[in-house]
C-alpha positions as CSV (number, residue, x, y, z in Angstrom):
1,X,-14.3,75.5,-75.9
2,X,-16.8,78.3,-74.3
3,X,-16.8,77.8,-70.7
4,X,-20.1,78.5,-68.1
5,X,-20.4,82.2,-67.1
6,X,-20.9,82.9,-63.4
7,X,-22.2,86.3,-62.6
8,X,-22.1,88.2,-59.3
9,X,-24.6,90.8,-59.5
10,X,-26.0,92.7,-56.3
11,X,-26.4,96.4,-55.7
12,X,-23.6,98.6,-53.9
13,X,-21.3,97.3,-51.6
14,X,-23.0,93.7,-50.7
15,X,-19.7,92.1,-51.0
16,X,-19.5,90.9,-54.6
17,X,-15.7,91.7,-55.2
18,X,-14.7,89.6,-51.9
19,X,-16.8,87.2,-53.2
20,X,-15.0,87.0,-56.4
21,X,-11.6,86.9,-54.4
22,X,-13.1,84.4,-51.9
23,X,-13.9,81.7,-54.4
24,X,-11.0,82.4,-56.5
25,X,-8.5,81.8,-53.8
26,X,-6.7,85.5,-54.5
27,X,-7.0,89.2,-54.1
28,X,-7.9,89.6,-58.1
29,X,-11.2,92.5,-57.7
30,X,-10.3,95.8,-55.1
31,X,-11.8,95.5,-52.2
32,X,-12.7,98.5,-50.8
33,X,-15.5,99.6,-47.8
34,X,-16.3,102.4,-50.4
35,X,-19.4,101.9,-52.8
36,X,-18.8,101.3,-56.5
37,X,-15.1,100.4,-56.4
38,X,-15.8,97.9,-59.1
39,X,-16.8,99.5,-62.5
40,X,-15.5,96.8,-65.1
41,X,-16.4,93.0,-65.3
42,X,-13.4,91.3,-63.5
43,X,-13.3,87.7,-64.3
44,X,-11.5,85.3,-63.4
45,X,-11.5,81.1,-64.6
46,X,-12.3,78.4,-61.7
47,X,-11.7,74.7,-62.0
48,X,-12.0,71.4,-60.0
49,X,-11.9,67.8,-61.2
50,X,-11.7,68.7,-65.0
51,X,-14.8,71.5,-64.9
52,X,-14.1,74.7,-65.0
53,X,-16.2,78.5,-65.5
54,X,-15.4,82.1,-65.8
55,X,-16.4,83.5,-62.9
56,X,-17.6,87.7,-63.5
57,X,-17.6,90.3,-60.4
58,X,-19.8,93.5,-62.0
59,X,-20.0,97.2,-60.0
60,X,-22.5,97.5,-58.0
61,X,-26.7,98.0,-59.6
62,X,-27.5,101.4,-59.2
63,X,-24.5,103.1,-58.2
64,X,-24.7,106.9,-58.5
65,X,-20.9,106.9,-59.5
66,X,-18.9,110.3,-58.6
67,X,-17.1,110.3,-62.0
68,X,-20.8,109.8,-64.1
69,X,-20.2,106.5,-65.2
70,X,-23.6,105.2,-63.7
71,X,-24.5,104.4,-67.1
72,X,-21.2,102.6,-68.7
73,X,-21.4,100.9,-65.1
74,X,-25.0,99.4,-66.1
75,X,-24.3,98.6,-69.8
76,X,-21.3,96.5,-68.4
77,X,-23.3,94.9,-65.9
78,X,-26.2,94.4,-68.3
79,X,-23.6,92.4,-71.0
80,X,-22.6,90.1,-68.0
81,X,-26.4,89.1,-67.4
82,X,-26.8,88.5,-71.4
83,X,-23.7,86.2,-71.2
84,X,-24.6,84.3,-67.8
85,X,-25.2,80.8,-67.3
86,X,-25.8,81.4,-64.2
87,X,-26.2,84.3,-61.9
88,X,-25.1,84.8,-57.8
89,X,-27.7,87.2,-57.2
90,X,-26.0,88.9,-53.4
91,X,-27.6,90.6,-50.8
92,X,-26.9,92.0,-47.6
93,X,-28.7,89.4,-44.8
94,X,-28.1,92.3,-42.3
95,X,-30.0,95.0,-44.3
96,X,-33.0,93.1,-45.2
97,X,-35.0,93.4,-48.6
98,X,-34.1,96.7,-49.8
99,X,-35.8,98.4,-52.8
100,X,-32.4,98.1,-55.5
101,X,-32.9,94.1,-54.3
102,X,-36.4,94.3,-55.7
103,X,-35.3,95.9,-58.6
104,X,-32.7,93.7,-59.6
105,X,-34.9,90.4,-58.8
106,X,-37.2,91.5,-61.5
107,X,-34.4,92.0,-64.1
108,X,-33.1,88.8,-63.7
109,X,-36.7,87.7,-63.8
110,X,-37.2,89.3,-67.2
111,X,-33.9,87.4,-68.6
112,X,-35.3,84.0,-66.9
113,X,-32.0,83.0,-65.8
114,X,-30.7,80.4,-63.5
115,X,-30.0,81.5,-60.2
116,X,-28.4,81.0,-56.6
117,X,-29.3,83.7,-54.5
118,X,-26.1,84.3,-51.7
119,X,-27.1,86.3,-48.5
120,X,-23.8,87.9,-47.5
121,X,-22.5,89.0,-44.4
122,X,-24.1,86.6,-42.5
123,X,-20.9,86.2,-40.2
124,X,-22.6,83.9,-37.4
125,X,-25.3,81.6,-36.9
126,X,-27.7,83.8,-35.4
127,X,-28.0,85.7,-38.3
128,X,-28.9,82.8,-41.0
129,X,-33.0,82.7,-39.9
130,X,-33.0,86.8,-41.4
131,X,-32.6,84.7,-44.6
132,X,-35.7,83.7,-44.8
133,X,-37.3,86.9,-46.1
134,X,-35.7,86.8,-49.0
135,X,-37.6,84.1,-50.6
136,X,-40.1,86.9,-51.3
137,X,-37.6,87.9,-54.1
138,X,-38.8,84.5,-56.0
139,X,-35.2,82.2,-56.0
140,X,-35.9,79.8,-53.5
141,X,-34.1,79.7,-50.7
142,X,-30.9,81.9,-49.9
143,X,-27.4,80.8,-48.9
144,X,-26.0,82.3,-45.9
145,X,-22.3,83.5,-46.5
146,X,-19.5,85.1,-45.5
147,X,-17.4,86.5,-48.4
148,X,-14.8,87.7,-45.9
149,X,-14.6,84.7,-43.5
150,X,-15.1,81.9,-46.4
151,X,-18.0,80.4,-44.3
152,X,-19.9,78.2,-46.7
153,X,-17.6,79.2,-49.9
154,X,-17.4,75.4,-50.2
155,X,-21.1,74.8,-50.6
156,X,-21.6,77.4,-52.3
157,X,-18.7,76.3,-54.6
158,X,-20.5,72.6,-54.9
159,X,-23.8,74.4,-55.7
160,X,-22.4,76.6,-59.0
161,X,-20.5,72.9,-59.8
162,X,-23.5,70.8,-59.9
163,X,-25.0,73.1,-61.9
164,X,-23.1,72.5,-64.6
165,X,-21.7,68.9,-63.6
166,X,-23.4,67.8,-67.1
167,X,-21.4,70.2,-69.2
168,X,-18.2,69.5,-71.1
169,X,-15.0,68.7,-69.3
170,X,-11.8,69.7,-70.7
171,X,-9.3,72.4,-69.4
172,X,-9.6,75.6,-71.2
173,X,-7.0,76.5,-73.6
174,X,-3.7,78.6,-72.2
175,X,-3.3,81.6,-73.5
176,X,-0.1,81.8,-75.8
177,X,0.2,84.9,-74.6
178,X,-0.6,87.5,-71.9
179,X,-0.1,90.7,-72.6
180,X,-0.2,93.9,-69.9
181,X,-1.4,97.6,-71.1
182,X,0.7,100.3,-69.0
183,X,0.8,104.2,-68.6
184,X,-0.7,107.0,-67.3
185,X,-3.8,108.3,-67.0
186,X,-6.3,108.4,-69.8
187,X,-3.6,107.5,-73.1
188,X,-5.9,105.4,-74.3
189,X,-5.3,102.0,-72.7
190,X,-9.0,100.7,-72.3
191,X,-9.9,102.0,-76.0
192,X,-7.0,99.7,-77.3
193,X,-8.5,96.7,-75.4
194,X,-11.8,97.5,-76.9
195,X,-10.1,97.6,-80.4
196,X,-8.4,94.2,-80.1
197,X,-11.3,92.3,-78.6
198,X,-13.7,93.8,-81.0
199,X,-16.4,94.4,-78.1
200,X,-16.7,97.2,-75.6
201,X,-15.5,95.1,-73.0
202,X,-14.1,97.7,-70.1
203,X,-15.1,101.1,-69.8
204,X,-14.3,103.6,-71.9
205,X,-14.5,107.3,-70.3
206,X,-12.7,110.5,-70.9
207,X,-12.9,111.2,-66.9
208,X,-9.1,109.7,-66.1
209,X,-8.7,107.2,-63.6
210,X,-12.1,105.4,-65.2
211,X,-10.3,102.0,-64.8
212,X,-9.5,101.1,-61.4
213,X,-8.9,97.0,-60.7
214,X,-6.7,94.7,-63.5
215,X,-9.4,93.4,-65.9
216,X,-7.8,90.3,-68.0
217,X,-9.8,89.7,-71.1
218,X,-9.6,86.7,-72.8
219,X,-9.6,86.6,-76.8
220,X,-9.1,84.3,-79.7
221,X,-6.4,85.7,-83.2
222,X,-6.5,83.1,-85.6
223,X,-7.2,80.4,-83.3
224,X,-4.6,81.0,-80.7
225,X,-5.7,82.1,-77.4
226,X,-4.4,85.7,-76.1
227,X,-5.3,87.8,-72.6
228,X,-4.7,91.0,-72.2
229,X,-4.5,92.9,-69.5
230,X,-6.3,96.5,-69.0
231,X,-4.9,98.0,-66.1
232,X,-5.3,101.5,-64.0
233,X,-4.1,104.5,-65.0
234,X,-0.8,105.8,-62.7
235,X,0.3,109.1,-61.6
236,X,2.8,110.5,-59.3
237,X,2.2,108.6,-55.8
238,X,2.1,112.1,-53.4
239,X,-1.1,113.0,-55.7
240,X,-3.3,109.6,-55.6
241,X,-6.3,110.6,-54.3
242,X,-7.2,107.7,-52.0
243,X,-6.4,103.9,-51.2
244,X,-8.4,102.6,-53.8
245,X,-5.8,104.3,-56.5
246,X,-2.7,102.9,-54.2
247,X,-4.4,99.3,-55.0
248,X,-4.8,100.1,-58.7
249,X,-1.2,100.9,-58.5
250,X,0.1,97.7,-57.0
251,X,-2.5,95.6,-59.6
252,X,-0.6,97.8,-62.3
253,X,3.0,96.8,-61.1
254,X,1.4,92.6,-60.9
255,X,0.2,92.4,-64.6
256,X,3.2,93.9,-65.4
257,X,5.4,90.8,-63.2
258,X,3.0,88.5,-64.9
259,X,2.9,89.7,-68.3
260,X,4.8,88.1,-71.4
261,X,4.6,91.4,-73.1
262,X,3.7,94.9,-72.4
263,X,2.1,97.7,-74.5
264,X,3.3,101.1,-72.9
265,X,0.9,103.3,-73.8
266,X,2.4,106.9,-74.9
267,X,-0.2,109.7,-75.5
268,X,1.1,111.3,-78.4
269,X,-0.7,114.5,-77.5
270,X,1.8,115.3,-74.5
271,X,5.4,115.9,-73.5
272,X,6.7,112.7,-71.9
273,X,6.3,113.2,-67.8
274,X,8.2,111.6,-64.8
275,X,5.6,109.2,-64.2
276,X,6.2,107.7,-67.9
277,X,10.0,108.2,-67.0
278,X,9.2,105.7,-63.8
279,X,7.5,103.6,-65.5
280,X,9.9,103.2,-68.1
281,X,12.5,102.5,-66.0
282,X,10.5,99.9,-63.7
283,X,9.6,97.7,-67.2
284,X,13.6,98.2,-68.1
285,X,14.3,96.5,-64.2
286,X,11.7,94.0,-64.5
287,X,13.6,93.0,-67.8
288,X,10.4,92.9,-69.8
289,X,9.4,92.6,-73.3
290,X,7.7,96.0,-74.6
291,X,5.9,98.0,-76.9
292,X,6.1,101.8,-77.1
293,X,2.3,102.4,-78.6
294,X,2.3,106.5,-79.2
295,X,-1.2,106.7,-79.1
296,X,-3.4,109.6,-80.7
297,X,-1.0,109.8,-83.5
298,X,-3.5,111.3,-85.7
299,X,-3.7,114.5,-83.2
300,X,0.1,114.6,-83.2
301,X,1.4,114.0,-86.9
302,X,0.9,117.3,-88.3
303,X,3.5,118.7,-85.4
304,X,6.3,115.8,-85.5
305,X,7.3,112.8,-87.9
306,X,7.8,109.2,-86.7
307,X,11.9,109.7,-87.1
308,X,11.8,112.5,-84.6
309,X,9.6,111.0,-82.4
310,X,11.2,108.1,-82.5
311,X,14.5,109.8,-82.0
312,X,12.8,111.4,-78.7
313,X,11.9,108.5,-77.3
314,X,15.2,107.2,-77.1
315,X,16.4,110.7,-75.8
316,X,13.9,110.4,-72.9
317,X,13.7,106.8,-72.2
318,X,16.9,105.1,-72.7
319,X,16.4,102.1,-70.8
320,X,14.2,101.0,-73.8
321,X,15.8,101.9,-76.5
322,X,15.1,98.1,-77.3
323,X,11.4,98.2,-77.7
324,X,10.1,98.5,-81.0
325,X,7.4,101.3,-81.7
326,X,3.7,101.3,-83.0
327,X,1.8,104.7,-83.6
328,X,-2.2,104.5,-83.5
329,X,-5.5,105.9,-83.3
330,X,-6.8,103.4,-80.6
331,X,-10.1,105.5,-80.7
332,X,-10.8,104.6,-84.8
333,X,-8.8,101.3,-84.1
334,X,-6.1,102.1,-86.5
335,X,-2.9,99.9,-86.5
336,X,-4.5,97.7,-83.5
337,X,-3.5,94.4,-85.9
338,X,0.3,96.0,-86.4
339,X,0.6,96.2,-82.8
340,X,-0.8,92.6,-81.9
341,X,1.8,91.1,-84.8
342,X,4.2,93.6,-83.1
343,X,3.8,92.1,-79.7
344,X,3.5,88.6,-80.7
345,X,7.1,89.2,-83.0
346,X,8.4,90.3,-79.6
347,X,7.3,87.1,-77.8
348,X,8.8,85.2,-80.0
349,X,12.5,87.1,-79.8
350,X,12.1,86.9,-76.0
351,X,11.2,83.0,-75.7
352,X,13.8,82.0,-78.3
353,X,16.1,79.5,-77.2
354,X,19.5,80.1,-78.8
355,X,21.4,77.2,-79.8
356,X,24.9,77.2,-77.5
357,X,26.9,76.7,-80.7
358,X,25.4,79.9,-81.9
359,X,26.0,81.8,-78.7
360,X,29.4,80.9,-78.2
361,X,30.2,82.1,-81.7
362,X,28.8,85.3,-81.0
363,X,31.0,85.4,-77.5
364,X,34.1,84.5,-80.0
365,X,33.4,88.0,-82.0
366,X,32.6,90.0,-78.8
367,X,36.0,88.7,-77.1
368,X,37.8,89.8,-79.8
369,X,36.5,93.3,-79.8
370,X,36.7,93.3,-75.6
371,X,39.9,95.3,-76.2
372,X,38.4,98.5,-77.6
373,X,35.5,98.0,-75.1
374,X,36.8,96.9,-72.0
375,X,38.6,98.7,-69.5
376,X,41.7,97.7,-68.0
377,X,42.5,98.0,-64.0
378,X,45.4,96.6,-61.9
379,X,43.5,94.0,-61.6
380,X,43.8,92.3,-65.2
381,X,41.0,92.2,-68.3
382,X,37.5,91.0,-68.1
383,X,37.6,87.5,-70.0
384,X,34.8,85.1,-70.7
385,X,35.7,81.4,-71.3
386,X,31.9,80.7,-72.3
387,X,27.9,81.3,-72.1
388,X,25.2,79.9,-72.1
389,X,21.6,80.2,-72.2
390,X,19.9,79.3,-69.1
391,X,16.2,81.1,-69.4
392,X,13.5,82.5,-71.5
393,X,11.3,85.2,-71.0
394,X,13.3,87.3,-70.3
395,X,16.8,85.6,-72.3
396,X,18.9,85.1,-69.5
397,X,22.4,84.3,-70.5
398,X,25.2,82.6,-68.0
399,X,28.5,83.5,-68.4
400,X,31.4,81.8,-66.9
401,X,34.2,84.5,-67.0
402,X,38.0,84.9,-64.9
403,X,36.7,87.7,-62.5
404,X,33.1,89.0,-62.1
405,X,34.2,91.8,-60.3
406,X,35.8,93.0,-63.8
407,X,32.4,93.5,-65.7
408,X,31.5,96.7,-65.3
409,X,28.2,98.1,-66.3
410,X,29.7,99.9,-69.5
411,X,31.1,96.8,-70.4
412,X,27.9,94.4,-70.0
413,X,26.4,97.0,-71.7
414,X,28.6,96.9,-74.6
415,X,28.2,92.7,-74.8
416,X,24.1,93.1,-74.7
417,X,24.3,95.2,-77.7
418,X,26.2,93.5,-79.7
419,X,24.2,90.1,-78.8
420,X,21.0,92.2,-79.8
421,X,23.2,92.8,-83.2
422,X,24.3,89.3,-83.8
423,X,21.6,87.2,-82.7
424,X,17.6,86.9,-83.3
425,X,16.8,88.8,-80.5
426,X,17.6,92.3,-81.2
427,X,14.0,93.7,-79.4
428,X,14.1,92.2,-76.0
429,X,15.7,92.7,-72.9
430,X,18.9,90.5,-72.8
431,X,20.3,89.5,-68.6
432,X,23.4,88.6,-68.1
433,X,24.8,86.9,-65.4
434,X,28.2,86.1,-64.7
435,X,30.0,82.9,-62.2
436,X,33.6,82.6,-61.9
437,X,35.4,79.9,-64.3
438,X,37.1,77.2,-62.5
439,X,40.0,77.0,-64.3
């Protein structure tokens, strides 16, 4: 079921990403005083009483943009218009009519859409009668708001409902599966998105750092719903240039909390650095299902093969060895389908439920072999009595053993690998927990 589109569109800085965060409830766009934080459409769905709509924050019209993305700025805020049901067209009640305002008006003119216009900023009551002027823009009547102090979000909120009060109720379909893109700057992370969706949905730019907030895009594979989650480029914390690329960071470190699976993006081109190291080991501590996608494999090939890169990996990033790998050209969308079946093979593994039969068996063969694994102290041998499983998503396995004390991180080590070898779940993070046996 398409849902309504809801636009925000509204030169520089008028408050359309608090707006987006105001009626959503949560800090989703980067809010920034800074002009032309926001670059790609951020959406976000909305419901009440069994109607729902996406709900699109776009950079700012007419941004001169530092990094010379004016124009992929436009072309994404242009595609938002073409797929509105309705636009929020925002202005600034304190500035007045400016010329951009003008501008804008007779854009949306020229698409004849349905419009509210929103006057933000208009923090008190003495401010509201400045509204009037902007009648002369040709919408009617504007609605005094304030984004930041949620003063007449909920009429605003009934307003966008009505609207579409006569439109199809129904919840919109969960995504199966959400998946997060990772890495450092410019490896290719927004291209992939592009390549999976089909569309130039974010921005694609060889300036790093183009993406700044977490864009989720929502796409339908063979009739099953899927977001993925484009996220900032990182680099090494003493060099980020401002606050707006600390924020990009912590959005990076949510999708990743939130994600079923992620894509680690690897540029193929260059030597692994610490900020893929620390990245690395931040997915391994968040016990998350990943992906290793070397990406630009076709500028790499002719100096390594996929054995020794492979082998590499493992070298450099040994907290997951687990992942499975995936080598593309994200630019010519080669081996985009192998990494979706890739990542969707991984969801599976990691939200398998294994039969306590079945587990215990495996605990059987791995007691027997504790004696070549484990390490004796004073203190006796690390036994287990039983497991079981007791999550998904990451597996989470409880076992109830004589001393917890005794299992050492060599020797839970030793009992996750040979799980991995035993069971169907030989590409996902494995935690395991232990509780002392009452005997």
């Amino acid at each position: 079921m398409a849902l309504p589109v809801v636009a925000i569109i509204g030169r520089p800085n008028v408050g359309k990403s608090s707006l987006l965060n105001a009626l959503a409830g949560q800090m989703i766009s980067i809010v920034e005083p800074t002009a032309g934080v926001t670059r790609d459409r951020v959406s976000t769905i909305i419901g009440r009483d069994d109607h729902y709509f996406e709900l699109v924050d776009t950079g700012g019209y007419g941004i001169v943009d530092s990094d010379r993305l004016s124009d992929h700025i436009e072309q994404q805020i242009l595609r938002a218009i073409e797929s509105a049901d309705l636009v929020l067209f925002m202005v600034d009640i304190r500035d007045g009519i400016v010329p951009l305002d003008e501008t804008i008006a007779q854009l949306l003119r020229k698409y004849n859409l349905d419009v509210i216009g929103v006057a933000n900023k208009a923090d008190t009551a003495r401010l509201f009668p400045a509204a009037g002027e902007f009648s002369r823009l040709g919408f009617g009547e504007f609605l005094c708001i304030s984004a930041q102090n949620n003063l007449n979000k909920a009429v605003l909120l009934d307003e966008i409902f009505e609207k579409f009060s006569s439109s199809q109720r129904g919840e919109p379909a969960k995504p199966v599966m959400k998946i997060a893109m990772a890495g450092k700057r410019n490896a290719g992370k927004s291209t992939l998105v592009n390549a999976m969706v089909g569309s130039e949905r974010v921005i694609v730019s060889e300036t790093p750092g183009t993406t700044r907030d977490a864009v989720d895009v929502r796409f339908e594979k063979d009739g099953k719903t899927i977001v993925v989650i484009d996220t900032a480029g990182i680099r090494k914390k003493n060099k980020m240039a401002d606050s707006i690329e600390f924020y990009s960071y912590v959005r990076v470190t949510r999708s990743i909390h939130r994600a079923d699976v992620v894509l680690f993006m690897i540029d193929a081109t260059l030597p692994l650095s610490q900020v893929d190291k620390k990245l690395a080991r931040f997915i391994s501590e968040e016990y998350k299902s990943c992906v290793l996608v070397v990406n630009k494999w076709d500028l790499a090939k002719e100096s390594a093969v996929t054995e020794d890169y492979e082998e590499y990996l493992t070298k450099v990033l040994p907290g997951l060895k687990y992942a499975p790998l995936a080598f593309t050209t994200a630019s010519e969308a080669r081996n985009v389908q192998s990494v979706l079946d890739l990542a969707t093979e991984i969801f599976k593994q990691t939200t398998t439920w294994i039969p306590t039969a079945k587990l215990n068996k495996a605990f059987e063969i791995i007691r027997e072999e504790r004696i070549s694994a484990a390490k004796r102290s004073t203190r006796g041998w690390p036994k287990i009595y039983y497991a079981t499983q007791i999550a998904v998503n990451p597996i989470t396995i409880l076992m109830f053993v004589n001393k917890p004390e005794l299992f050492e991180e060599n020797y839970l080590r030793f009992v996750v690998n040979r799980l991995r070898s035993m069971l169907p779940i030989e590409e996902v993070p494995i935690r395991l927990l232990t509780r002392r046996h009452r005997e």
